[in-house]
Tab-separated table of C-alpha atoms in Angstrom:
chain	number	residue	atom	x	y	z
A	20	MET	CA	-61.794	-66.906	-7.247
A	21	ILE	CA	-62.142	-63.449	-8.755
A	22	VAL	CA	-65.484	-62.964	-7.038
A	23	LYS	CA	-63.963	-63.875	-3.693
A	24	ASN	CA	-61.164	-61.335	-4.182
A	25	CYS	CA	-63.633	-58.570	-5.037
A	26	VAL	CA	-65.698	-59.342	-1.970
A	27	LEU	CA	-62.570	-59.281	0.169
A	28	ILE	CA	-61.395	-55.915	-1.231
A	29	THR	CA	-64.870	-54.419	-0.782
A	30	SER	CA	-64.951	-55.514	2.833
A	31	VAL	CA	-61.546	-53.982	3.542
A	32	VAL	CA	-62.493	-50.648	1.935
A	33	SER	CA	-65.768	-50.556	3.857
A	34	CYS	CA	-63.941	-51.128	7.111
A	35	LEU	CA	-61.517	-48.328	6.328
A	36	LEU	CA	-64.343	-45.913	5.480
A	37	LEU	CA	-66.185	-46.816	8.662
A	38	SER	CA	-63.004	-46.288	10.636
A	39	ILE	CA	-62.395	-42.878	9.028
A	40	HIS	CA	-66.045	-41.924	9.531
A	41	SER	CA	-65.847	-42.873	13.190
A	42	GLU	CA	-62.667	-40.834	13.646
A	43	VAL	CA	-64.184	-37.804	11.902
A	44	GLN	CA	-67.318	-38.010	13.985
A	45	ALA	CA	-65.179	-38.215	17.047
A	46	GLN	CA	-63.340	-35.038	16.022
A	47	SER	CA	-64.179	-31.994	18.071
A	48	ILE	CA	-64.260	-28.477	16.549
A	49	ASP	CA	-61.481	-26.515	18.172
A	50	SER	CA	-60.937	-23.814	15.545
A	51	TYR	CA	-62.428	-22.086	12.535
A	52	GLU	CA	-60.341	-24.365	10.324
A	53	ASP	CA	-62.058	-27.417	11.901
A	54	TYR	CA	-65.444	-25.776	11.344
A	55	LYS	CA	-64.723	-25.175	7.639
A	56	LEU	CA	-63.492	-28.792	7.236
A	57	TYR	CA	-66.146	-30.756	9.114
A	58	CYS	CA	-69.171	-28.476	8.630
A	59	SER	CA	-68.869	-27.795	4.907
A	60	ARG	CA	-71.389	-28.861	2.270
A	61	GLY	CA	-68.941	-31.480	1.022
A	62	ALA	CA	-68.610	-33.006	4.482
A	63	PHE	CA	-72.418	-33.152	4.725
A	64	ASP	CA	-72.773	-34.783	1.269
A	65	TYR	CA	-70.276	-37.520	2.150
A	66	GLY	CA	-71.577	-38.052	5.648
A	67	LEU	CA	-68.491	-36.587	7.273
A	68	GLN	CA	-70.223	-33.679	8.999
A	69	SER	CA	-69.376	-33.160	12.655
A	70	PRO	CA	-72.252	-33.366	15.127
A	71	ASP	CA	-70.985	-30.175	16.776
A	72	CYS	CA	-71.595	-27.971	13.696
A	73	SER	CA	-74.858	-26.503	14.986
A	74	GLN	CA	-73.194	-25.649	18.282
A	75	TYR	CA	-70.532	-23.497	16.583
A	76	LYS	CA	-72.701	-22.097	13.798
A	77	ASP	CA	-73.307	-18.737	15.495
A	78	THR	CA	-69.621	-18.450	16.348
A	79	TYR	CA	-68.216	-19.099	12.869
A	80	GLU	CA	-71.082	-18.418	10.435
A	81	ASN	CA	-70.078	-14.783	9.658
A	82	ARG	CA	-66.345	-15.480	9.788
A	83	PRO	CA	-65.803	-15.596	5.969
A	84	GLN	CA	-67.390	-12.172	5.445
A	85	GLU	CA	-65.336	-10.680	8.282
A	86	GLU	CA	-62.168	-12.203	6.841
A	87	LEU	CA	-62.961	-10.817	3.394
A	88	LYS	CA	-63.543	-7.366	4.850
A	89	GLN	CA	-60.297	-7.535	6.804
A	90	GLN	CA	-58.483	-8.788	3.705
A	91	ASP	CA	-59.921	-5.936	1.600
A	92	THR	CA	-58.945	-3.430	4.293
A	93	ARG	CA	-55.400	-4.788	4.429
A	94	GLN	CA	-55.154	-4.672	0.638
A	95	GLU	CA	-56.379	-1.068	0.581
A	96	GLU	CA	-53.908	-0.092	3.309
A	97	ASN	CA	-51.056	-1.823	1.487
A	98	THR	CA	-52.047	-0.203	-1.808
A	99	HIS	CA	-52.317	3.235	-0.179
A	100	SER	CA	-48.981	2.772	1.573
A	101	GLN	CA	-47.327	1.589	-1.641
A	102	THR	CA	-48.792	4.541	-3.547
A	103	ASN	CA	-47.485	6.999	-0.954
A	104	ASN	CA	-44.066	5.350	-1.047
A	105	ASN	CA	-44.008	5.481	-4.836
A	106	ASN	CA	-45.057	9.142	-4.847
A	107	SER	CA	-42.444	9.982	-2.223
A	108	GLU	CA	-39.753	8.127	-4.158
A	109	ALA	CA	-40.825	9.824	-7.389
A	110	LYS	CA	-40.649	13.270	-5.770
A	111	THR	CA	-37.254	12.473	-4.287
A	112	LYS	CA	-35.977	11.254	-7.634
A	113	ASN	CA	-37.266	14.411	-9.327
A	114	ILE	CA	-35.235	16.660	-7.002
A	115	ARG	CA	-31.635	16.977	-8.137
A	116	GLY	CA	-28.804	19.295	-7.231
A	117	TYR	CA	-26.557	21.327	-9.458
A	118	VAL	CA	-23.425	23.435	-9.138
A	119	GLY	CA	-21.744	25.701	-11.624
A	120	GLY	CA	-19.991	28.906	-12.496
A	121	SER	CA	-19.697	31.551	-15.179
A	122	LEU	CA	-17.255	34.113	-16.573
A	123	GLY	CA	-18.006	37.271	-18.488
A	124	ALA	CA	-17.482	40.940	-19.227
A	125	PHE	CA	-19.400	43.481	-17.134
A	126	PHE	CA	-20.434	46.669	-18.925
A	127	PRO	CA	-21.445	49.556	-16.620
A	128	THR	CA	-24.606	51.222	-17.912
A	129	ASN	CA	-24.094	54.484	-16.009
A	130	ASP	CA	-21.352	56.802	-14.831
A	131	LEU	CA	-20.656	56.938	-11.103
A	132	ASP	CA	-22.014	60.093	-9.466
A	133	LEU	CA	-19.268	61.200	-7.087
A	134	LEU	CA	-21.627	63.659	-5.386
A	135	ASN	CA	-23.600	60.780	-3.892
A	136	LEU	CA	-20.695	58.851	-2.447
A	137	ASP	CA	-21.189	60.363	1.014
A	138	ASP	CA	-24.525	61.513	2.408
A	139	ASP	CA	-22.713	63.874	4.834
A	140	SER	CA	-20.805	65.630	2.065
A	141	GLU	CA	-21.220	69.393	1.702
A	142	ILE	CA	-20.146	69.316	-1.943
A	143	ASP	CA	-23.757	69.646	-3.122
A	144	GLU	CA	-24.200	72.914	-1.216
A	145	ASP	CA	-20.918	74.267	-2.574
A	146	ILE	CA	-21.953	73.379	-6.122
A	147	GLU	CA	-25.286	75.148	-5.730
A	148	GLU	CA	-23.533	78.275	-4.398
A	149	GLU	CA	-20.801	78.303	-7.054
A	150	ASP	CA	-23.055	77.099	-9.885
A	151	ILE	CA	-20.568	74.370	-10.863
A	152	ASN	CA	-21.496	71.859	-13.571
A	153	GLU	CA	-22.445	68.613	-11.817
A	154	SER	CA	-21.424	66.545	-14.832
A	155	ASP	CA	-17.830	67.336	-13.916
A	156	PHE	CA	-18.307	65.054	-10.896
A	157	GLU	CA	-19.372	61.971	-12.877
A	158	LEU	CA	-16.769	59.226	-13.156
A	159	ASP	CA	-16.577	57.133	-16.313
A	160	LEU	CA	-16.201	53.424	-15.609
A	161	ASP	CA	-14.344	51.032	-17.882
A	162	THR	CA	-15.558	47.571	-18.815
A	163	GLY	CA	-15.065	45.132	-15.969
A	164	PHE	CA	-14.504	41.396	-15.831
A	165	GLY	CA	-15.684	38.815	-13.340
A	166	GLY	CA	-17.695	35.698	-12.734
A	167	SER	CA	-20.012	33.764	-10.488
A	168	LEU	CA	-20.354	30.521	-8.531
A	169	PHE	CA	-23.708	28.983	-7.627
A	170	LEU	CA	-25.246	25.958	-5.909
A	171	GLY	CA	-28.883	24.963	-6.243
A	172	ALA	CA	-31.612	22.361	-6.667
A	173	MET	CA	-34.125	21.550	-9.396
A	174	PHE	CA	-37.523	20.400	-8.099
A	175	ASN	CA	-38.607	19.186	-11.540
A	176	ASN	CA	-37.653	19.831	-15.155
A	177	ASN	CA	-39.000	23.391	-15.030
A	178	VAL	CA	-38.499	24.949	-11.583
A	179	GLY	CA	-35.460	25.297	-9.348
A	180	THR	CA	-33.617	27.724	-7.101
A	181	ASP	CA	-30.002	28.502	-6.256
A	182	LEU	CA	-27.673	30.599	-4.120
A	183	GLU	CA	-25.104	32.579	-6.108
A	184	PHE	CA	-21.967	34.602	-5.428
A	185	ILE	CA	-20.705	37.102	-8.027
A	186	LEU	CA	-17.553	39.211	-8.178
A	187	PHE	CA	-16.431	41.681	-10.826
A	188	GLY	CA	-14.332	44.795	-11.167
A	189	GLY	CA	-12.588	47.147	-13.551
A	190	GLY	CA	-10.803	50.446	-14.004
A	191	THR	CA	-11.958	54.046	-14.410
A	192	GLU	CA	-10.953	57.065	-16.439
A	193	ILE	CA	-8.607	57.992	-13.580
A	194	ASP	CA	-5.370	56.055	-13.564
A	195	ASP	CA	-4.913	53.719	-10.589
A	196	LEU	CA	-8.537	54.259	-9.475
A	197	ASN	CA	-10.495	51.018	-9.736
A	198	TYR	CA	-13.978	49.835	-8.913
A	199	SER	CA	-15.135	46.418	-7.717
A	200	GLU	CA	-18.360	44.815	-6.581
A	201	TRP	CA	-19.420	41.516	-5.072
A	202	GLY	CA	-22.883	40.180	-4.322
A	203	ILE	CA	-24.813	37.241	-2.893
A	204	PHE	CA	-28.163	36.405	-4.497
A	205	PHE	CA	-31.093	34.063	-4.022
A	206	ASN	CA	-32.360	33.126	-7.488
A	207	PRO	CA	-35.498	31.252	-8.503
A	208	ARG	CA	-34.882	29.471	-11.801
A	209	PHE	CA	-37.493	28.772	-14.483
A	210	ILE	CA	-36.598	26.487	-17.392
A	211	GLN	CA	-38.456	25.715	-20.612
A	212	PRO	CA	-37.002	22.801	-22.635
A	213	LEU	CA	-36.898	23.374	-26.391
A	214	SER	CA	-36.649	19.684	-27.310
A	215	LYS	CA	-38.191	16.422	-26.136
A	216	GLN	CA	-34.762	15.135	-25.161
A	217	ASN	CA	-34.158	18.256	-22.989
A	218	ASN	CA	-30.905	18.820	-24.843
A	219	VAL	CA	-31.561	22.544	-25.216
A	220	ALA	CA	-33.562	24.815	-22.904
A	221	VAL	CA	-34.147	28.500	-22.301
A	222	PHE	CA	-34.144	29.808	-18.720
A	223	LEU	CA	-35.134	32.919	-16.787
A	224	SER	CA	-33.719	33.609	-13.323
A	225	PRO	CA	-34.642	36.744	-11.343
A	226	GLY	CA	-32.734	37.306	-8.119
A	227	LEU	CA	-32.649	39.341	-4.925
A	228	GLY	CA	-29.637	39.837	-2.702
A	229	LEU	CA	-26.979	42.072	-1.221
A	230	SER	CA	-24.013	43.612	-2.986
A	231	LYS	CA	-21.058	45.703	-1.891
A	232	GLY	CA	-19.161	48.019	-4.187
A	233	LYS	CA	-16.195	50.282	-3.698
A	234	LEU	CA	-13.704	52.570	-5.384
A	235	SER	CA	-10.106	51.965	-4.436
A	236	THR	CA	-6.628	53.122	-5.322
A	237	GLU	CA	-3.184	52.094	-4.223
A	238	ILE	CA	-0.957	54.859	-2.895
A	239	SER	CA	2.228	55.184	-4.894
A	240	ASP	CA	5.512	54.409	-3.208
A	241	GLU	CA	6.604	58.053	-3.468
A	242	LEU	CA	3.434	59.354	-1.832
A	243	ALA	CA	3.554	56.677	0.838
A	244	GLU	CA	7.094	57.725	1.698
A	245	GLU	CA	6.116	61.383	1.915
A	246	LEU	CA	3.117	60.594	4.128
A	247	GLY	CA	5.087	58.184	6.249
A	248	VAL	CA	2.635	55.314	5.681
A	249	GLU	CA	3.119	51.729	4.603
A	250	GLN	CA	3.909	51.211	0.935
A	251	GLY	CA	1.197	49.435	-1.070
A	252	LEU	CA	-1.540	50.887	1.167
A	253	GLU	CA	-4.974	50.837	-0.483
A	254	LEU	CA	-7.492	53.620	0.039
A	255	SER	CA	-11.193	52.870	-0.430
A	256	VAL	CA	-14.188	55.141	-0.814
A	257	ALA	CA	-17.859	54.514	-1.535
A	258	ASP	CA	-17.684	51.253	0.394
A	259	ASP	CA	-21.425	50.526	0.767
A	260	ILE	CA	-23.691	47.476	1.044
A	261	SER	CA	-26.955	47.695	-0.898
A	262	PHE	CA	-30.018	45.613	-1.609
A	263	THR	CA	-29.620	44.514	-5.191
A	264	LEU	CA	-31.839	43.134	-7.933
A	265	GLN	CA	-30.667	41.035	-10.822
A	266	VAL	CA	-32.159	39.043	-13.681
A	267	LYS	CA	-30.580	36.456	-15.957
A	268	LEU	CA	-31.828	35.191	-19.313
A	269	GLY	CA	-29.996	32.408	-21.057
A	270	LEU	CA	-29.760	29.162	-22.972
A	271	THR	CA	-28.497	25.790	-21.713
A	272	PHE	CA	-27.275	22.913	-23.866
A	273	LYS	CA	-26.352	19.399	-22.759
A	274	LEU	CA	-22.692	18.428	-23.147
A	275	ALA	CA	-22.761	15.004	-21.469
A	276	ASP	CA	-24.880	12.993	-19.056
A	277	LYS	CA	-24.418	15.364	-16.091
A	278	TYR	CA	-22.761	18.347	-17.734
A	279	GLU	CA	-24.425	21.361	-19.314
A	280	GLY	CA	-22.962	24.432	-20.917
A	281	PHE	CA	-24.826	27.722	-20.903
A	282	THR	CA	-24.691	31.266	-22.145
A	283	GLN	CA	-26.574	34.085	-20.466
A	284	VAL	CA	-27.043	37.823	-20.172
A	285	ARG	CA	-27.150	39.261	-16.644
A	286	TYR	CA	-28.462	42.649	-15.494
A	287	VAL	CA	-27.475	43.842	-11.996
A	288	HIS	CA	-29.084	46.861	-10.311
A	289	PRO	CA	-27.949	47.888	-6.786
A	290	ILE	CA	-30.394	50.067	-4.833
A	291	GLY	CA	-28.564	52.870	-3.026
A	292	ASP	CA	-26.309	55.894	-3.344
A	293	TYR	CA	-23.385	53.914	-4.698
A	294	THR	CA	-24.882	52.333	-7.797
A	295	ILE	CA	-23.132	50.649	-10.668
A	296	ASP	CA	-25.691	49.031	-12.945
A	297	THR	CA	-24.120	46.457	-15.230
A	298	ILE	CA	-25.039	44.245	-18.166
A	299	SER	CA	-22.830	41.212	-18.637
A	300	PRO	CA	-22.783	38.530	-21.348
A	301	GLU	CA	-21.415	35.324	-19.823
A	302	VAL	CA	-20.623	31.696	-20.567
A	303	GLY	CA	-20.527	28.929	-17.999
A	304	LEU	CA	-20.648	25.275	-17.007
A	305	LEU	CA	-23.262	23.476	-14.880
A	306	VAL	CA	-22.899	20.030	-13.283
A	307	ASN	CA	-25.967	18.043	-12.149
A	308	PHE	CA	-25.769	15.618	-9.225
């Protein structure tokens, strides 16, 4: 009985294999996938090879190598594109903005030469003729006070640039005669961290810009009444715009995640007839964004 069952099972399996073999042989090769399936070494070993393999050999024989090359090319392109994207993102992340301001005392380093306030003045000729002491025409300037506002960008941890506006002023040895000066500067900014955590850093910031200074006084009410002019009228002289150089040297220290305090010394040097050179120690606050 067992022998009969084995013979029966063997016959059924043989019929199935013959049926599958007939169907495979009847399969036509319509694509590269069919070629790989019915013309492979495994199909040949098990007698499942398609009779059309030789017909499509020239068409599909080099297909694997071409696919590998195309795959390698796509991988290289994807890698190159990903690298460029990563580099671009890294550069973008490295660039950050900052805004801040400072306050300080401005110490004039020179007296104001009144003889140079007006290029058309004939005072120089009169002094030469009368042999008058020119030092009598130098105006002592008192310590001034002022500050600055700036907006800029850091390209990395060491290099940045900003646009800055400064304003300061003070009195003179003559009562009611005051001086003032404002300027706009373009400043490169170079920073050297002093710790690995970048908590403390020293910076140097030279700048070039324009400044405008003037001497002014307010006419007293009595004089205004005598002259028949409006009370509170302000008279200005030496009202000039000059190319101006400045340099700042300072120290920054981190206060919080985006906030930094700093202290600096600024030197301002206008280039022109009306020149008030100043040195100013300042303190300030900087906010990164």
